[in-house]
CSV table of N, CA, C and O in Angstrom, one decimal:
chain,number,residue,atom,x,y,z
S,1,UNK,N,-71.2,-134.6,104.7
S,1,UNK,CA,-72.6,-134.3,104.9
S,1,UNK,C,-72.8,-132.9,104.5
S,1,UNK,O,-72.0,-132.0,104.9
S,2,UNK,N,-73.8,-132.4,103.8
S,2,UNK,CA,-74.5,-131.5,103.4
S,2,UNK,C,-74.8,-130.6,104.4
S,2,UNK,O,-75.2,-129.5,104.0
S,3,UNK,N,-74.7,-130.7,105.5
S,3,UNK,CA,-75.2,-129.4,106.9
S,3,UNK,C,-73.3,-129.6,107.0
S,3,UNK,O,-72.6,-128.8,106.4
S,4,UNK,N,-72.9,-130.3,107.4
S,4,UNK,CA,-71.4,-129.5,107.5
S,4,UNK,C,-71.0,-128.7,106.8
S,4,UNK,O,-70.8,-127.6,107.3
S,5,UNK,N,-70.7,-129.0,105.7
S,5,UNK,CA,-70.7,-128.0,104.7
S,5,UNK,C,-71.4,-126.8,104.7
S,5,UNK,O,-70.9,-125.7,104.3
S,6,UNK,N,-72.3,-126.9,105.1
S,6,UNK,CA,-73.5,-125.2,105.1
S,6,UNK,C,-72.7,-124.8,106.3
S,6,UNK,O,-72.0,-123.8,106.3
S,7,UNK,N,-72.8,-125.6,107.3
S,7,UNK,CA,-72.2,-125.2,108.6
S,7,UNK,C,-70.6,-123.9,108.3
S,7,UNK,O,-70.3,-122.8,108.7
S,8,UNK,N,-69.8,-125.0,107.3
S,8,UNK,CA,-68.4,-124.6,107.2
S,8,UNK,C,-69.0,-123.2,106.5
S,8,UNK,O,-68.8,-122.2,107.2
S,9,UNK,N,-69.7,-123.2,105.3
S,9,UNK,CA,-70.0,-122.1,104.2
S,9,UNK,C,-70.3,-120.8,105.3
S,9,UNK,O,-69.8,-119.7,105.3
S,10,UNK,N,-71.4,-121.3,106.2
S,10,UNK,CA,-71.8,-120.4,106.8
S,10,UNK,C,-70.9,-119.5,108.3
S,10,UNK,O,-71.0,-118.4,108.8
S,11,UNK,N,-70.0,-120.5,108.6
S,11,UNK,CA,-68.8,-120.2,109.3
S,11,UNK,C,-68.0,-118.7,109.0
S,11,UNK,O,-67.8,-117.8,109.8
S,12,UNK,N,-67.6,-118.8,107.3
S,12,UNK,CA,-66.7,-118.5,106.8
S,12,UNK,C,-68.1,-117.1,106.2
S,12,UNK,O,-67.4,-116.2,105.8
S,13,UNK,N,-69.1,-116.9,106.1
S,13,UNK,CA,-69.3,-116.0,106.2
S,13,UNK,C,-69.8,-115.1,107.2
S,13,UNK,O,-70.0,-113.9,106.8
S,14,UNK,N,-70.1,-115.4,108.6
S,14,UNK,CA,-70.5,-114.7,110.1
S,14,UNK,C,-69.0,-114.5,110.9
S,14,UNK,O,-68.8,-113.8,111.9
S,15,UNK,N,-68.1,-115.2,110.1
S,15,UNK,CA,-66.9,-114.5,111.0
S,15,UNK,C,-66.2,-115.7,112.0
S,15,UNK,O,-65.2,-115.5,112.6
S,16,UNK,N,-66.9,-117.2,112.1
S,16,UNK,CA,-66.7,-117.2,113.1
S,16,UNK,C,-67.0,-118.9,112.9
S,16,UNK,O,-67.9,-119.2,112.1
S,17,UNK,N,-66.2,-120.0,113.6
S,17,UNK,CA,-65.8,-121.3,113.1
S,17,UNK,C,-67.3,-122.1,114.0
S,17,UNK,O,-67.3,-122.0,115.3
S,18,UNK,N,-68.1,-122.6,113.6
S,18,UNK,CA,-69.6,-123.2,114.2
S,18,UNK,C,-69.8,-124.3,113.8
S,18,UNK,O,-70.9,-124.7,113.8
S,19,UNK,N,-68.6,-125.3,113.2
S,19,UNK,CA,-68.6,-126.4,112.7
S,19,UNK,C,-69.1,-127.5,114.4
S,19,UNK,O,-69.8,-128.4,114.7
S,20,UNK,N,-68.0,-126.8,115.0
S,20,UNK,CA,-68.1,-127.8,116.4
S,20,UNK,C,-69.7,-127.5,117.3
S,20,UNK,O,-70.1,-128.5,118.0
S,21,UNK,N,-70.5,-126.5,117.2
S,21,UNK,CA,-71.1,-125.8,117.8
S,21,UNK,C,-72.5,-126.4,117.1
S,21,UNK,O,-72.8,-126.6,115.9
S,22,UNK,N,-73.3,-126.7,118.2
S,22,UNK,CA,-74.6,-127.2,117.9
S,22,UNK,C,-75.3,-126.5,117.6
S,22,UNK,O,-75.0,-125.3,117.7
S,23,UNK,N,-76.5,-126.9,117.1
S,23,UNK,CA,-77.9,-126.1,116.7
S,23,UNK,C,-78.3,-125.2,117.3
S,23,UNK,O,-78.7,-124.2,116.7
S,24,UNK,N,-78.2,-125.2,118.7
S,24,UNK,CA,-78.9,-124.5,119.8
S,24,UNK,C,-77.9,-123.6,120.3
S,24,UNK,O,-78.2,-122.6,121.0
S,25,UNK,N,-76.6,-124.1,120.1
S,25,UNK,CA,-75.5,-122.8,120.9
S,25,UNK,C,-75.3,-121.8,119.3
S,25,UNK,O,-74.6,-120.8,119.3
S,26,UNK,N,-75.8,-122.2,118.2
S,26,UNK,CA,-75.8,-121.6,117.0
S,26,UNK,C,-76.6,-120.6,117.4
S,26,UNK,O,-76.3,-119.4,117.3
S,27,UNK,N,-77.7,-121.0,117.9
S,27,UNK,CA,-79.0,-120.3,117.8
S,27,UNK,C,-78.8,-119.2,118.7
S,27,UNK,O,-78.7,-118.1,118.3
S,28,UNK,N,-78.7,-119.5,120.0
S,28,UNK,CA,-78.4,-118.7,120.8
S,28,UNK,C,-77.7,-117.6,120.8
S,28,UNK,O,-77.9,-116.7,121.6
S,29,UNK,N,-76.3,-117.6,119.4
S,29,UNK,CA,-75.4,-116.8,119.2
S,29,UNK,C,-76.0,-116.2,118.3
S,29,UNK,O,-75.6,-115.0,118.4
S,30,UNK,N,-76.8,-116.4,117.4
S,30,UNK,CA,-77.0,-115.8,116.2
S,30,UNK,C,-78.8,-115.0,116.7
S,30,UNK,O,-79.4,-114.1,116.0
S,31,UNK,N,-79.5,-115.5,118.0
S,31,UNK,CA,-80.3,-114.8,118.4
S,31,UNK,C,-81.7,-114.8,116.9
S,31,UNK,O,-82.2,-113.7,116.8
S,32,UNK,N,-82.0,-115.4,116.2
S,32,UNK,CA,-82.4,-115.8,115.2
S,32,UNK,C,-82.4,-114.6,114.2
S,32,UNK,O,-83.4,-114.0,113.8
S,33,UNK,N,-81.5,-114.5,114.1
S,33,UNK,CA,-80.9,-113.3,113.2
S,33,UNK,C,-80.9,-113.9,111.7
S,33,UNK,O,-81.1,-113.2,110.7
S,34,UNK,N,-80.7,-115.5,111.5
S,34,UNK,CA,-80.6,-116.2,110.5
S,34,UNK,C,-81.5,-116.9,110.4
S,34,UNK,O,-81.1,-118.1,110.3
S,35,UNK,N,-83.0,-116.8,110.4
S,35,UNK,CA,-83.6,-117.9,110.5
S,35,UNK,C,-83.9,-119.0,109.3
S,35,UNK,O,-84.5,-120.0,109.5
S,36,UNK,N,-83.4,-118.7,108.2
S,36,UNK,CA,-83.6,-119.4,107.3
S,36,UNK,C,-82.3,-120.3,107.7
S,36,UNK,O,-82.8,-121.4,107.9
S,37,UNK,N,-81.0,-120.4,108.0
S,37,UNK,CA,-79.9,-121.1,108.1
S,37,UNK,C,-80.6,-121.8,110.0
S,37,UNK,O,-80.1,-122.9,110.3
S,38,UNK,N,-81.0,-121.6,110.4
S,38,UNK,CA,-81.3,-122.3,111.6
S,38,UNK,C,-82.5,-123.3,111.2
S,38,UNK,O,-82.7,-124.5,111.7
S,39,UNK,N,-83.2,-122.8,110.5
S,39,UNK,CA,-84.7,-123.7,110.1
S,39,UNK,C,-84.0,-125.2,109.2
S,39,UNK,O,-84.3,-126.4,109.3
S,40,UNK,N,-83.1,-124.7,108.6
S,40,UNK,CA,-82.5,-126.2,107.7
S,40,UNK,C,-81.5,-126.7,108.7
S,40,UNK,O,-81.7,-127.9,108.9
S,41,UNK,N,-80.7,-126.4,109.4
S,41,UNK,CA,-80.2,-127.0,110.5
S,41,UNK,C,-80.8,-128.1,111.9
S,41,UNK,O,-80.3,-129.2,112.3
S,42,UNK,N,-82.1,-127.2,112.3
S,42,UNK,CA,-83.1,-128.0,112.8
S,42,UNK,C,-82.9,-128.8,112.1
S,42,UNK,O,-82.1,-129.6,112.1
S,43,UNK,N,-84.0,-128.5,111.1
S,43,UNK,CA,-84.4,-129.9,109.9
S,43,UNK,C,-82.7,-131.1,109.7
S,43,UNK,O,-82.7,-132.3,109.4
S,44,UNK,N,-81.7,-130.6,109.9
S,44,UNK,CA,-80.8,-131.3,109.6
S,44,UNK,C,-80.7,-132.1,110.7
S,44,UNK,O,-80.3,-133.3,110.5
S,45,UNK,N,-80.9,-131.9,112.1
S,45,UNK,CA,-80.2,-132.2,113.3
S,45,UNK,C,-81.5,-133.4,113.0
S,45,UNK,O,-81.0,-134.5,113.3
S,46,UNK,N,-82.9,-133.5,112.6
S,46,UNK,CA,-84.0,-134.5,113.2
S,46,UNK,C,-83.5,-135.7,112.2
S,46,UNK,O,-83.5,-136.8,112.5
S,47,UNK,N,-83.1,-135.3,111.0
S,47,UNK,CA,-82.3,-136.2,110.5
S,47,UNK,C,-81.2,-137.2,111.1
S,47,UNK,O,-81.1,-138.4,111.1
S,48,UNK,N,-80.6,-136.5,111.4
S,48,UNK,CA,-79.1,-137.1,112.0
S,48,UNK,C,-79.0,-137.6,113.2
S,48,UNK,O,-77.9,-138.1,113.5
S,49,UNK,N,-80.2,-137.5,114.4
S,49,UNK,CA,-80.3,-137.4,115.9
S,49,UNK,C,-81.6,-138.4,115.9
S,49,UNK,O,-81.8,-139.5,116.5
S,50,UNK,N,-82.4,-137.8,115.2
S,50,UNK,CA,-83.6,-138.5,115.6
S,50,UNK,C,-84.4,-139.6,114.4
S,50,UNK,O,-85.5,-140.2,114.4
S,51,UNK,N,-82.8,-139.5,113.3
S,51,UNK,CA,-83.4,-141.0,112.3
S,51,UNK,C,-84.6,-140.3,111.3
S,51,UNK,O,-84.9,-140.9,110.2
S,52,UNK,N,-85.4,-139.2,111.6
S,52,UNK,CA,-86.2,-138.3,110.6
S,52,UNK,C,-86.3,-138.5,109.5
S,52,UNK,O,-85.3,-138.3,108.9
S,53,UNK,N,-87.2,-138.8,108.8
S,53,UNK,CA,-87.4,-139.9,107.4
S,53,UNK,C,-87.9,-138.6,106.3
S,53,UNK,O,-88.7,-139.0,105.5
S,54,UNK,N,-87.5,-137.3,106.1
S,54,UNK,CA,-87.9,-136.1,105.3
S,54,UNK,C,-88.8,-136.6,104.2
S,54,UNK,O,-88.3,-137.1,103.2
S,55,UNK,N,-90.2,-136.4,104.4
S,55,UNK,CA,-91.0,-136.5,103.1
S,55,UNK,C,-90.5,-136.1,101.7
S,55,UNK,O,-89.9,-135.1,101.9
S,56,UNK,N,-90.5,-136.3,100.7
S,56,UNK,CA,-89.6,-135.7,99.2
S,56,UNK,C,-90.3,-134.3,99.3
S,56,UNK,O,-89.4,-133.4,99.2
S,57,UNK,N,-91.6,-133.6,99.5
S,57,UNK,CA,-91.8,-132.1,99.7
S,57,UNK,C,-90.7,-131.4,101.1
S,57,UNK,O,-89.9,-130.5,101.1
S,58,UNK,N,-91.0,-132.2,102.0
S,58,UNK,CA,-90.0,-131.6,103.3
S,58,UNK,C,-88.5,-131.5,102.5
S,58,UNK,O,-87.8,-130.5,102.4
S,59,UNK,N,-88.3,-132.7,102.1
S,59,UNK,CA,-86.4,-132.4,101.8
S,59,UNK,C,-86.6,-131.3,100.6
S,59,UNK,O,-85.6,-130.5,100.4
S,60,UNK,N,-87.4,-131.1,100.0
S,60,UNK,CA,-87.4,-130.0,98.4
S,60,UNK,C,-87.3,-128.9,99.0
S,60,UNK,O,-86.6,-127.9,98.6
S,61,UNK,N,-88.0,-128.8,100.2
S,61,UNK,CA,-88.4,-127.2,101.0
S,61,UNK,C,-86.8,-127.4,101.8
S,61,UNK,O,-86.1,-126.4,101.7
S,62,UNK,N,-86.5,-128.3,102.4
S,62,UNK,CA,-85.2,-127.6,103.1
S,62,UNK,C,-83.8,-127.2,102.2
S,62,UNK,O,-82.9,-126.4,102.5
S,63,UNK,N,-84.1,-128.1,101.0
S,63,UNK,CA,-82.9,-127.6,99.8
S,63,UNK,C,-83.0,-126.6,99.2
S,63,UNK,O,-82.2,-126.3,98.4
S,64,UNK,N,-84.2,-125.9,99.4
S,64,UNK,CA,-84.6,-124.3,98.9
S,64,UNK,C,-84.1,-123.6,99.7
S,64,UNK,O,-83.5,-122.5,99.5
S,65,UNK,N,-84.5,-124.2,101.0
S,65,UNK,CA,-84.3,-123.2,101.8
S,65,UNK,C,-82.5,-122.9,102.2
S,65,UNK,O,-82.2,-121.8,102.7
S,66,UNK,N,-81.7,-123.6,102.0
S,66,UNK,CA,-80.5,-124.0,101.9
S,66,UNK,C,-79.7,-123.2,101.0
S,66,UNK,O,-78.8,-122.4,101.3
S,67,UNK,N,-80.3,-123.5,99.7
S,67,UNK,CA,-80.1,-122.6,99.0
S,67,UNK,C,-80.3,-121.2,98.4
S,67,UNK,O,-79.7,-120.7,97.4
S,68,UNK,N,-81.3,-120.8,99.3
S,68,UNK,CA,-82.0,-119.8,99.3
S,68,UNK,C,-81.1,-118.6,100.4
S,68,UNK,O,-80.8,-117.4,100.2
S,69,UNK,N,-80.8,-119.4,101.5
S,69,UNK,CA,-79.5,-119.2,102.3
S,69,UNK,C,-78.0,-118.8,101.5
S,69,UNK,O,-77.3,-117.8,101.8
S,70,UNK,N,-77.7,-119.7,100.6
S,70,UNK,CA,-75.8,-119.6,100.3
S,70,UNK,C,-76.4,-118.6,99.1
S,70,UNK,O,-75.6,-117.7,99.0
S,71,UNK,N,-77.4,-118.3,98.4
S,71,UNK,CA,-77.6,-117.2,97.7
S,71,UNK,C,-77.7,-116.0,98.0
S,71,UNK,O,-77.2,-115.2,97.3
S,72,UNK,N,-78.3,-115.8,99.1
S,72,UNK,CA,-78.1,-114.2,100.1
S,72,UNK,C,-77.0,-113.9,100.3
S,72,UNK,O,-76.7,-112.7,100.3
S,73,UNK,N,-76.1,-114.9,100.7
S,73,UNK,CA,-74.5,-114.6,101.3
S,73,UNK,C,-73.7,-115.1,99.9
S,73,UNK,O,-72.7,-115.8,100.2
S,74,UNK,N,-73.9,-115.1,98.7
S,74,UNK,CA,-72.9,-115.4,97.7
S,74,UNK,C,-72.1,-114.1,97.4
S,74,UNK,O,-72.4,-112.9,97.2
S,75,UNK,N,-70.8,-114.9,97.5
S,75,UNK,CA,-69.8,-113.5,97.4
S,75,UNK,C,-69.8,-112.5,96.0
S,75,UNK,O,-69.7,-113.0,94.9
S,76,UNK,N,-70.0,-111.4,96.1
S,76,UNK,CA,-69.7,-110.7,95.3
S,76,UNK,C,-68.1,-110.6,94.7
S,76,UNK,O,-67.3,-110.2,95.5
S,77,UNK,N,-67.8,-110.8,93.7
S,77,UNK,CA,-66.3,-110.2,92.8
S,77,UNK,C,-66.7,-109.3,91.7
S,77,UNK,O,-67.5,-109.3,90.8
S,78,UNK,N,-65.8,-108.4,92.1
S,78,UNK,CA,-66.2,-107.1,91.6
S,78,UNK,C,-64.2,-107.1,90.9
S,78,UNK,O,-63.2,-107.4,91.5
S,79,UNK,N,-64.2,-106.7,89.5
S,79,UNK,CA,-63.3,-107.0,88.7
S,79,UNK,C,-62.5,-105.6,88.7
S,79,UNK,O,-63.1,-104.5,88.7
S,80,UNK,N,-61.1,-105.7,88.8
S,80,UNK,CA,-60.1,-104.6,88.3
S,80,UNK,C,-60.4,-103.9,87.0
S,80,UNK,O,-60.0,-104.6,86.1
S,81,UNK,N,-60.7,-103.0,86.7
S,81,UNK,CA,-60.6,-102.6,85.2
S,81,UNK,C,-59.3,-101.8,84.9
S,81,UNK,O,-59.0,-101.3,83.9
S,82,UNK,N,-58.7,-101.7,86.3
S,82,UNK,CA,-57.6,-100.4,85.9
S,82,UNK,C,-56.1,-101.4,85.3
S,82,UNK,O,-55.4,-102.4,85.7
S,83,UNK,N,-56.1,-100.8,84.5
S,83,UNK,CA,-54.8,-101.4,83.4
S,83,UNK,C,-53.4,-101.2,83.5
S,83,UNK,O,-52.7,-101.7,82.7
């Protein structure tokens, strides 16, 4: 699933394992510090809980927003030049 995965991505960049950890004990911890990664999460949980049928603009806006998310946090590598 596509939110696990964000979930794991987003784990491994806040420090801290949220794979087990719901929406709302996310939320709580993160105090909406992330709200773009909480906004697709919601959207993921009405899917997965509530059967949520994502209009093709709804699912386009939460895959922006998703990836609008792992783009802010994409790791920087920064290269050796010393020989």
């Amino acid at each position: 699933r596509s939110s696990e995965k964000l979930k794991e991505f987003s784990g491994r960049i806040l420090g801290w394992n949220i794979l087990e950890l719901t929406t709302s004990e996310i939320k709580a911890y993160l105090k909406d510090n992330q709200p773009v990664l909480l906004a697709v999460l919601a959207a993921a949980d009405l899917v997965k809980f509530a059967k949520y049928q994502p209009t093709p603009e709804e699912f386009r806006k939460y895959c922006s927003q998703a990836l609008e998310f792992l783009k802010a946090h994409e790791p920087v590598w920064e290269l050796n030049n010393d020989q």
